[in-house]
mmCIF file of C-alpha atoms and ligand atoms in Angstrom:
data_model
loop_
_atom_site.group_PDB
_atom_site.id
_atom_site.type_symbol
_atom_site.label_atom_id
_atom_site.label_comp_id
_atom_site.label_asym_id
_atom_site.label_seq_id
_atom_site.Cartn_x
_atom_site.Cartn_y
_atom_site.Cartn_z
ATOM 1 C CA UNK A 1 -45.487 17.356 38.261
ATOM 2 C CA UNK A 2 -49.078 16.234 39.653
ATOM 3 C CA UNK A 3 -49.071 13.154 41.101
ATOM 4 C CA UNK A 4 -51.520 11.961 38.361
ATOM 5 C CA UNK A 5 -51.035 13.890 35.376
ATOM 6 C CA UNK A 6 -53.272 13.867 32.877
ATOM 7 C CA UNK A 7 -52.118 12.000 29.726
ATOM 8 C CA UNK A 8 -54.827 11.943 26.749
ATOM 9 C CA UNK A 9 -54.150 10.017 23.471
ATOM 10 C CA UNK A 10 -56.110 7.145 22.133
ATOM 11 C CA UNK A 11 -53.451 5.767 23.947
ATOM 12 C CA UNK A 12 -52.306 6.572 27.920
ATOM 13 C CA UNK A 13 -54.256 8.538 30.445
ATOM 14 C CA UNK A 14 -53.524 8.444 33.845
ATOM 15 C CA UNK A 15 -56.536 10.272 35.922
ATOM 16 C CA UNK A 16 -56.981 10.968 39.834
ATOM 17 C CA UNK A 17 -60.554 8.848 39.639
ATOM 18 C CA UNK A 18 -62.295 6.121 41.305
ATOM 19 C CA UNK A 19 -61.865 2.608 39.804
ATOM 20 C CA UNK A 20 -65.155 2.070 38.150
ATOM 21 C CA UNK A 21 -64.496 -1.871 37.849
ATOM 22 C CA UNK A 22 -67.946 -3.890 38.411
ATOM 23 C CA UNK A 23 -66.331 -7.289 40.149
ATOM 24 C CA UNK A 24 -68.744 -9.413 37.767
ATOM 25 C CA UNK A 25 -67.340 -12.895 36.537
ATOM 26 C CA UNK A 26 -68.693 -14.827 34.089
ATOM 27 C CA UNK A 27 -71.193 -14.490 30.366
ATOM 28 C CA UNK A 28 -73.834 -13.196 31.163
ATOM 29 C CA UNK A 29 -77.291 -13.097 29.448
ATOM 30 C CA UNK A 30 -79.123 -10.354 31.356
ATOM 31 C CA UNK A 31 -80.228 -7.073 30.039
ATOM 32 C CA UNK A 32 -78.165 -4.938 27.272
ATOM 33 C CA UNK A 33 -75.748 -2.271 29.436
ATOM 34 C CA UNK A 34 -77.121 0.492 29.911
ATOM 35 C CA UNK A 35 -75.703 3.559 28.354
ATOM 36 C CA UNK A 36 -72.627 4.735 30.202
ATOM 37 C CA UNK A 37 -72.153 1.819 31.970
ATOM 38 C CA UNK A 38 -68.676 -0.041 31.318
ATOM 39 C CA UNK A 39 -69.072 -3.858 29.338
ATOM 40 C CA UNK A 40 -69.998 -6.690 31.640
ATOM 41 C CA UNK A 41 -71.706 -9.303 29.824
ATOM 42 C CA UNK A 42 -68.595 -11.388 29.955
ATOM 43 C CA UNK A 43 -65.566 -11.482 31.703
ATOM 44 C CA UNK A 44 -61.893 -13.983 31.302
ATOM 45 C CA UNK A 45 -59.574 -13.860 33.621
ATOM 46 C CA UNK A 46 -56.125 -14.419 32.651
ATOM 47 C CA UNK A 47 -52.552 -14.070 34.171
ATOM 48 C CA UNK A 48 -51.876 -10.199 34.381
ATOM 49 C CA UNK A 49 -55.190 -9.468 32.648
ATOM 50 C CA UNK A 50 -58.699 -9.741 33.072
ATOM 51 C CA UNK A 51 -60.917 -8.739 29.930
ATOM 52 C CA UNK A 52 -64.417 -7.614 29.594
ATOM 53 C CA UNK A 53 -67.066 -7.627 26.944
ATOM 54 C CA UNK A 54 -70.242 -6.789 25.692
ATOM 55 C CA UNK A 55 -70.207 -9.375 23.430
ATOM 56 C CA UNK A 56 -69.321 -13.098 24.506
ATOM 57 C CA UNK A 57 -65.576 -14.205 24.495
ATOM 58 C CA UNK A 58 -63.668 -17.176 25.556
ATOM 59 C CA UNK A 59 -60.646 -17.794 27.012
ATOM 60 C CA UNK A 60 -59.424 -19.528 23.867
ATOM 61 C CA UNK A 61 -60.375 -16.974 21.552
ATOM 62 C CA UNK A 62 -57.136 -16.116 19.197
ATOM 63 C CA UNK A 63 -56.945 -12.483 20.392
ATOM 64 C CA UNK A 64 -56.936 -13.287 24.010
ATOM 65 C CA UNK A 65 -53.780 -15.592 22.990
ATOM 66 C CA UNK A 66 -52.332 -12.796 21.171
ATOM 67 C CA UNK A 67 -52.543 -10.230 24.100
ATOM 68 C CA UNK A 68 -51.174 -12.985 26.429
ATOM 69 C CA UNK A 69 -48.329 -13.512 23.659
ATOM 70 C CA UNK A 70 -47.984 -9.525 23.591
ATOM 71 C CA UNK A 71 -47.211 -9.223 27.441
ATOM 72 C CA UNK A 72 -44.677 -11.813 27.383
ATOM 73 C CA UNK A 73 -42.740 -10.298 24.598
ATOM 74 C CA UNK A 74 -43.204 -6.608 25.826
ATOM 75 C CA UNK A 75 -42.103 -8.397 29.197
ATOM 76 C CA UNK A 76 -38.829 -10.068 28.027
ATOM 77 C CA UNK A 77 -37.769 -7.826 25.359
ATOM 78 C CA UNK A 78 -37.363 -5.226 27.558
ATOM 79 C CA UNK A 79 -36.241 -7.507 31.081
ATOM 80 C CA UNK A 80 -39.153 -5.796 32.878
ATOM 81 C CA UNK A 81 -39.820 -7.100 36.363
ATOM 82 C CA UNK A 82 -42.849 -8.966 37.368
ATOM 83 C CA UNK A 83 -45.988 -7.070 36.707
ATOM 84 C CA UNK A 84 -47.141 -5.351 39.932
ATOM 85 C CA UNK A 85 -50.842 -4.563 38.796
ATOM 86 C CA UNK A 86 -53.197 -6.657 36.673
ATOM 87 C CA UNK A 87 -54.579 -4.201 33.478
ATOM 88 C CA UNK A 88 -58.455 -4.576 32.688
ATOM 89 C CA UNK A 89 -59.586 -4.591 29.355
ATOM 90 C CA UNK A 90 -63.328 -3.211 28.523
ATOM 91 C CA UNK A 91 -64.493 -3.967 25.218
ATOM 92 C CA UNK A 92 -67.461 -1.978 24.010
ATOM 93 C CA UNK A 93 -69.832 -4.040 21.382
ATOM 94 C CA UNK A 94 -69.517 -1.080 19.498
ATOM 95 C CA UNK A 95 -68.345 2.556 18.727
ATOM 96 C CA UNK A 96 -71.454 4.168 19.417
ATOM 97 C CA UNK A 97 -71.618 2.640 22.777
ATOM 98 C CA UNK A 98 -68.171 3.233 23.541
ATOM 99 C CA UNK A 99 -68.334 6.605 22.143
ATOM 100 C CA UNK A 100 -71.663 7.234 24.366
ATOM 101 C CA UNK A 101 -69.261 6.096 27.151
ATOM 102 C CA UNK A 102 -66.213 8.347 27.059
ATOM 103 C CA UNK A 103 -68.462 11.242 26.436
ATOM 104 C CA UNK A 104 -70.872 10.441 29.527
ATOM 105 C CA UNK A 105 -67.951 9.334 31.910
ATOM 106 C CA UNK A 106 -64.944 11.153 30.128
ATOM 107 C CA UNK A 107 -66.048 14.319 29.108
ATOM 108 C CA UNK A 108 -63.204 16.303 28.986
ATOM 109 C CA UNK A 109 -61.154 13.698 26.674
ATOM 110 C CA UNK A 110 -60.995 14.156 23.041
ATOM 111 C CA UNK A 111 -62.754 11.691 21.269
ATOM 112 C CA UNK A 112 -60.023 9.112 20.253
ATOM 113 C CA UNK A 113 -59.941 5.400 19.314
ATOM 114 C CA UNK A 114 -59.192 3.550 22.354
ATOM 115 C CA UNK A 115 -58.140 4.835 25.775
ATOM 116 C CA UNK A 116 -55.358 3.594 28.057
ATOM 117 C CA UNK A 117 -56.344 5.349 31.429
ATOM 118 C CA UNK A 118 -54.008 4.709 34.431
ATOM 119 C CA UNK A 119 -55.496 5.452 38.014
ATOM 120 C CA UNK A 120 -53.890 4.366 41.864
ATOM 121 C CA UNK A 121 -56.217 1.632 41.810
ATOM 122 C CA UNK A 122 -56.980 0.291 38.444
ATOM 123 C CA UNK A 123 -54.994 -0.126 35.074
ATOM 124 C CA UNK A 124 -57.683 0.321 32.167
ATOM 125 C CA UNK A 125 -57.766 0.099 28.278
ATOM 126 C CA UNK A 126 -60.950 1.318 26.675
ATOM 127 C CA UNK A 127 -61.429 -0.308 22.739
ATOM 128 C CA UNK A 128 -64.599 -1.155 21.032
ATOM 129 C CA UNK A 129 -65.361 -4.133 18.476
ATOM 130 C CA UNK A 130 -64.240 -3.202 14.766
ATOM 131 C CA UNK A 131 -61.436 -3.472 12.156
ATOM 132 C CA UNK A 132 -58.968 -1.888 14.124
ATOM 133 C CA UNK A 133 -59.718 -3.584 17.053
ATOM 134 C CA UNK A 134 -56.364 -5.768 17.616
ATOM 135 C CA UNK A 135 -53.904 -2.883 16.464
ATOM 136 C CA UNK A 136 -55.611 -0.692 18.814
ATOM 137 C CA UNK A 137 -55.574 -3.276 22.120
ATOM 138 C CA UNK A 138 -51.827 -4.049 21.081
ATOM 139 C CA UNK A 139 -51.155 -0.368 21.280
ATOM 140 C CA UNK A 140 -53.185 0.396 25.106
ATOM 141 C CA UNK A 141 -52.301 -3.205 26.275
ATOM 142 C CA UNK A 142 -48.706 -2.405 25.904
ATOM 143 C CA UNK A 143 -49.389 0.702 28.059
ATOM 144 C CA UNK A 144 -50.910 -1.517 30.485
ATOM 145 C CA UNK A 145 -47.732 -3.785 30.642
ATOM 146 C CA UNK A 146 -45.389 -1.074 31.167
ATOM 147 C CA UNK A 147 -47.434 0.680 33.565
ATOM 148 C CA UNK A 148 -47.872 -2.428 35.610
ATOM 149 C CA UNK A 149 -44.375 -3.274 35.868
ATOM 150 C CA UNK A 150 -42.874 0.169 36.229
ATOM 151 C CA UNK A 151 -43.305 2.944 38.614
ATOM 152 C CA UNK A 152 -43.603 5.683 36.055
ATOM 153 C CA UNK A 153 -43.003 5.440 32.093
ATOM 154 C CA UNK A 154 -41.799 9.000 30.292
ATOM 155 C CA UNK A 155 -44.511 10.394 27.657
ATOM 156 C CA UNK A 156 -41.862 9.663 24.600
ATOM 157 C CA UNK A 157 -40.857 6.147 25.932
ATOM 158 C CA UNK A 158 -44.363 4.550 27.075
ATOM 159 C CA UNK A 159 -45.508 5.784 23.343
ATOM 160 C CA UNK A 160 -42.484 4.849 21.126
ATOM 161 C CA UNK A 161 -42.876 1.505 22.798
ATOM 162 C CA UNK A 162 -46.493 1.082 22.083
ATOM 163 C CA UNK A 163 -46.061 1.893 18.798
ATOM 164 C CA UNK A 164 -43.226 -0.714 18.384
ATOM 165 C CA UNK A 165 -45.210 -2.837 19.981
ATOM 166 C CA UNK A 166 -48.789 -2.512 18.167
ATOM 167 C CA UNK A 167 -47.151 -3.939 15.125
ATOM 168 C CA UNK A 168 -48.638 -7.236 14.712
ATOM 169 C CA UNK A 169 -46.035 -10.028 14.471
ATOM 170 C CA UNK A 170 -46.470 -11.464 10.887
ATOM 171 C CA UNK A 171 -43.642 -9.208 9.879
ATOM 172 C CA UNK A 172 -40.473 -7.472 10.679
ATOM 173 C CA UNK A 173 -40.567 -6.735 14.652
ATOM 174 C CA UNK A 174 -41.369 -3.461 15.370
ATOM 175 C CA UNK A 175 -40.846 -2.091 12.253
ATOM 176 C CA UNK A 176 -44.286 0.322 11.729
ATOM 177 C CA UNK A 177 -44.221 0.899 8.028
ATOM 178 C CA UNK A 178 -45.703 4.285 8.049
ATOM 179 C CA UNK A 179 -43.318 5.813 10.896
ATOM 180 C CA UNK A 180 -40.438 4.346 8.373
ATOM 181 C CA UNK A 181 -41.452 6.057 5.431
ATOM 182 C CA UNK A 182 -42.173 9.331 6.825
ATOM 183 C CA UNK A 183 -39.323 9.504 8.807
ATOM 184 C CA UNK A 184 -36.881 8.234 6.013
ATOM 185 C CA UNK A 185 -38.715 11.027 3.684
ATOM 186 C CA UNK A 186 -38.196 13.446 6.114
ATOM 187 C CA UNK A 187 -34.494 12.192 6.752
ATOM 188 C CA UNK A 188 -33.942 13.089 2.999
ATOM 189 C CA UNK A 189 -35.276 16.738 3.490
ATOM 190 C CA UNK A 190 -33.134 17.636 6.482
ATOM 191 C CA UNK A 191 -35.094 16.328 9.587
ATOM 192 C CA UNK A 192 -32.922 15.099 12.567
ATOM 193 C CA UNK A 193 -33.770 13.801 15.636
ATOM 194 C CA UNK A 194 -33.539 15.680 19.244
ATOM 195 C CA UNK A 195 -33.887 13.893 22.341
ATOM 196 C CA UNK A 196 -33.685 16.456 24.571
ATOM 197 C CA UNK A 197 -36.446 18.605 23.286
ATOM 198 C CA UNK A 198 -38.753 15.144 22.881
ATOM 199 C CA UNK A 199 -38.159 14.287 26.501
ATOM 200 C CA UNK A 200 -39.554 17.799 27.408
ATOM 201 C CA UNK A 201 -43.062 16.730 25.972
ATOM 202 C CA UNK A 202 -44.977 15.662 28.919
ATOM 203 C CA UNK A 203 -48.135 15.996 27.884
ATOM 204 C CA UNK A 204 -49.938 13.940 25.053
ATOM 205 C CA UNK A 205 -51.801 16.824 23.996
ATOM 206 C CA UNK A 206 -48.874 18.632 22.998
ATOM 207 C CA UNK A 207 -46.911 15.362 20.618
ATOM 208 C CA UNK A 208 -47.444 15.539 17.258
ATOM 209 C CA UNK A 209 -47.320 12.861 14.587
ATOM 210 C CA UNK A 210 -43.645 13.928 14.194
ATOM 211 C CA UNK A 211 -43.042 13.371 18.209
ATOM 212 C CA UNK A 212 -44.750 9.650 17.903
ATOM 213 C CA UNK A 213 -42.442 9.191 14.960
ATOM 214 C CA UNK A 214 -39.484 10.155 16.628
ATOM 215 C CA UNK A 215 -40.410 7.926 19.918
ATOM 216 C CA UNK A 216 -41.005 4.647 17.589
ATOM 217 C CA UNK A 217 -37.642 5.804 16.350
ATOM 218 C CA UNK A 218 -35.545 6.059 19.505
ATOM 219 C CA UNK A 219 -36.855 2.742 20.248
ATOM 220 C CA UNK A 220 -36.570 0.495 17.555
ATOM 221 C CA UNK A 221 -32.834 2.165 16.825
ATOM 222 C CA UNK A 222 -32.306 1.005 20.432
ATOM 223 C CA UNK A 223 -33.555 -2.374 20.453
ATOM 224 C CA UNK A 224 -32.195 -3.108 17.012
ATOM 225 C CA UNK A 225 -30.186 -0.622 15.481
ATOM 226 C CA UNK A 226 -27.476 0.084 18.286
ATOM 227 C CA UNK A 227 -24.699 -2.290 20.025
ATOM 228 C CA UNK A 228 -25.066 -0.687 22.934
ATOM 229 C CA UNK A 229 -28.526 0.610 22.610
ATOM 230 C CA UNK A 230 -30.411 -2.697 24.491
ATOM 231 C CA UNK A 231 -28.347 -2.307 27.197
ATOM 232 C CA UNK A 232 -28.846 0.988 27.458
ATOM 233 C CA UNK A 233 -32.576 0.972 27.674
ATOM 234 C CA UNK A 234 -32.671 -1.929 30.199
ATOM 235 C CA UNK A 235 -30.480 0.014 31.941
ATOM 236 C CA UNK A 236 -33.184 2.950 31.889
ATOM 237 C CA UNK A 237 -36.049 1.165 32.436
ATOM 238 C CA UNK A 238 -34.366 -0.651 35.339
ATOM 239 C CA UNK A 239 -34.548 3.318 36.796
ATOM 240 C CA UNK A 240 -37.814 3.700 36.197
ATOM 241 C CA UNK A 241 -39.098 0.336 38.603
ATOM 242 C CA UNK A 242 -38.933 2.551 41.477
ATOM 243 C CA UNK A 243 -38.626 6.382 40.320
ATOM 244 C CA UNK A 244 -41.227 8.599 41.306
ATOM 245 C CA UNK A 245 -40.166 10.920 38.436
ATOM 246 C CA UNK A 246 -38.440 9.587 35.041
ATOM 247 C CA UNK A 247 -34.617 11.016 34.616
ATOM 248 C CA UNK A 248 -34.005 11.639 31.256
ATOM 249 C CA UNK A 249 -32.748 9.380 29.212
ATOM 250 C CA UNK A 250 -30.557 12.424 27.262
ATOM 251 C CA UNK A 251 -28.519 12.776 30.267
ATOM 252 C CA UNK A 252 -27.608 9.047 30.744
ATOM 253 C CA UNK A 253 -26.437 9.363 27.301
ATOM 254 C CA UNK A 254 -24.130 12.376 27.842
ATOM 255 C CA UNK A 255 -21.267 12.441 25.607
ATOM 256 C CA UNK A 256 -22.625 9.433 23.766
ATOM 257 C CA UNK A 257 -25.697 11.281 22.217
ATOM 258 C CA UNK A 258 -24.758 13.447 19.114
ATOM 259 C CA UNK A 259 -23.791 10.345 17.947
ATOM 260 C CA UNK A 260 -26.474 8.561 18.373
ATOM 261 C CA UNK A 261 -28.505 10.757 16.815
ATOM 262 C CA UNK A 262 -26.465 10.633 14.090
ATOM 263 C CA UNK A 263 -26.954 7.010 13.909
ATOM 264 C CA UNK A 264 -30.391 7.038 14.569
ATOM 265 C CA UNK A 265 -30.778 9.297 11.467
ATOM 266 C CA UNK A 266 -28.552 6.467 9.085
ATOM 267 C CA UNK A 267 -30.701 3.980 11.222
ATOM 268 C CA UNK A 268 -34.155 5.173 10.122
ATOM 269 C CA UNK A 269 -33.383 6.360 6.496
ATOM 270 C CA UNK A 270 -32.193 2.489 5.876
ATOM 271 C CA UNK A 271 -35.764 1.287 7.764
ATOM 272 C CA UNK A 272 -37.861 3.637 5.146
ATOM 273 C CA UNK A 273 -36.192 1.844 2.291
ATOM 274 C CA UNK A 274 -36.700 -1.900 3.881
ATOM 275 C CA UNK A 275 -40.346 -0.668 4.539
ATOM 276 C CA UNK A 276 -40.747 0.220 0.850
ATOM 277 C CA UNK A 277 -39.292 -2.725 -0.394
ATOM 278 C CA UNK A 278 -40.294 -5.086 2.004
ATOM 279 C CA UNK A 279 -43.514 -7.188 1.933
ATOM 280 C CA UNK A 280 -46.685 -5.413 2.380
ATOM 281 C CA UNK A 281 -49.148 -6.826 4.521
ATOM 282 C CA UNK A 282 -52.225 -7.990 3.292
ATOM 283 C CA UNK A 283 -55.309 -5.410 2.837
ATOM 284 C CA UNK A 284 -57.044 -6.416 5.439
ATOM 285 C CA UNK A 285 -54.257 -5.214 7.727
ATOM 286 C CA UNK A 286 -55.696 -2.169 9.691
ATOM 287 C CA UNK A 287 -53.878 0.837 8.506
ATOM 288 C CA UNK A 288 -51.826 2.552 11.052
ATOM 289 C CA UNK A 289 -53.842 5.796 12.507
ATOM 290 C CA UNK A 290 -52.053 9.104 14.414
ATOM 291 C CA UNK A 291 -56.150 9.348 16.007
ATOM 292 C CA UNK A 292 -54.420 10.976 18.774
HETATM 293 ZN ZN1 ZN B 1 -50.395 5.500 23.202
#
């Protein structure tokens, strides 16, 4: 596997390129970016995170809070060690500039949402001002706080956690509504989980919307649908802190697998129904998006 493999989603992409951070602090009033170049007008610097804008932001602004909030949980839930790397946030004014960007400076990526792009020297998530714009940061920022803590994250993992983790916390934790009902449909027509073939997707550009499913899935039966299941994804990500290449999780399971993928299926079918029957979150809510 190349040392820096190429990983394109809206999500995680880890690329062999020069940092392209500017070093500015501070709002600024100057000129309007020029096209292609990464936001600057403002910058925050917080603990494991520095974030900047086109448009002016303060360090008391509610989502900088949230993000903060977002680290620490991602942090604690999951008894990762002390980030090693601070992530960068750029925050385009707008999707035409940000859009403009990618496709000036990122040419070969597919056009996607936001971008979570991993390099040896910088931790970066790409997201422009809009609706979606706080699902979206939840989603790369969670990246960013795995990749900063750990020496390498699997494909299946680093994504079912984001998407645990993008849920925003007025409701059940972790619990992504649309994963639930698909999966809990496609429970009912026959679908069952496999591990081993997941872990064998190592490239973004090969998981489907079933694959993202399955990876919420594995992780929110582990967390919270499993005795032994927190424990046994500490224990994981504990091997990940300083391997060079991820073992797989399948293995680790050995005998214990089939069955829990037999209670993963009884784990997500019951999920679906709470999701249906559940409260819905209010309209404004940005809907869920597979732009990936
Ligand atoms: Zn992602």
């Amino acid at each position: 596997m190349p040392r820096f493999r190429q990983l394109i989603d809206r999500a995680r992409v880890a690329l062999a390129v020069a940092a392209m951070g500017l070093g500015l602090a501070g709002c600024q009033t100057s000129s309007v970016p020029k096209i292609s170049s990464l936001p600057r007008q403002c910058e925050v610097n917080l603990p494991h995170l520095t974030v900047r804008s086109d448009v002016e932001i303060h360090r008391e602004d509610p989502f900088l809070q949230d993000l903060l909030n977002l680290g620490k949980e991602v942090r604690a839930t999951l008894h990762l060690p002390p980030a090693k790397r601070p992530v960068t946030v750029y925050l385009f004014r707008d999707e035409a500039r940000y859009v403009r960007f990618m496709r000036d400076r990122h040419p070969g990526l597919p056009a996607r949402r936001a971008y979570f792009i991993g390099t040896s020297k910088e931790l970066m998530v790409y997201a422009f001002w809009g609706d979606k714009t706080m699902e979206d940061l939840r989603h790369e920022y969670t990246h960013g706080v795995l990749h900063a803590s750990l020496k390498t994250v699997p494909l299946w993992l680093d994504e079912g956690l984001a998407e645990y983790f993008e849920v925003t916390p007025t409701g059940p934790i972790g619990l992504n509504r649309d994963h639930a009902e698909s999966l809990s449909l496609a429970v009912h027509n026959g679908w069952k989980p496999d591990l081993r073939r997941l872990e064998q997707v190592d490239d973004v550009s090969q998981m489907q919307r079933g694959d993202y499913q399955e990876a919420w899935a594995w992780v929110h039966y582990l967390l919270q649908g499993s005795p032994d299941g927190p424990r046994q994804l500490m224990d994981y990500l504990k091997a990940l802190e300083d391997a060079a290449v991820a073992p797989a999780l399948a293995s680790r399971l050995e005998a214990d697998l089939h069955e829990s993928e037999q209670r993963l299926v009884v784990h997500v079918a019951g999920l679906g129904l709470s999701a249906l029957t559940s409260h819905r979150s209010p309209p404004g809510k940005p809907e869920h998006a597979i732009a990936r």
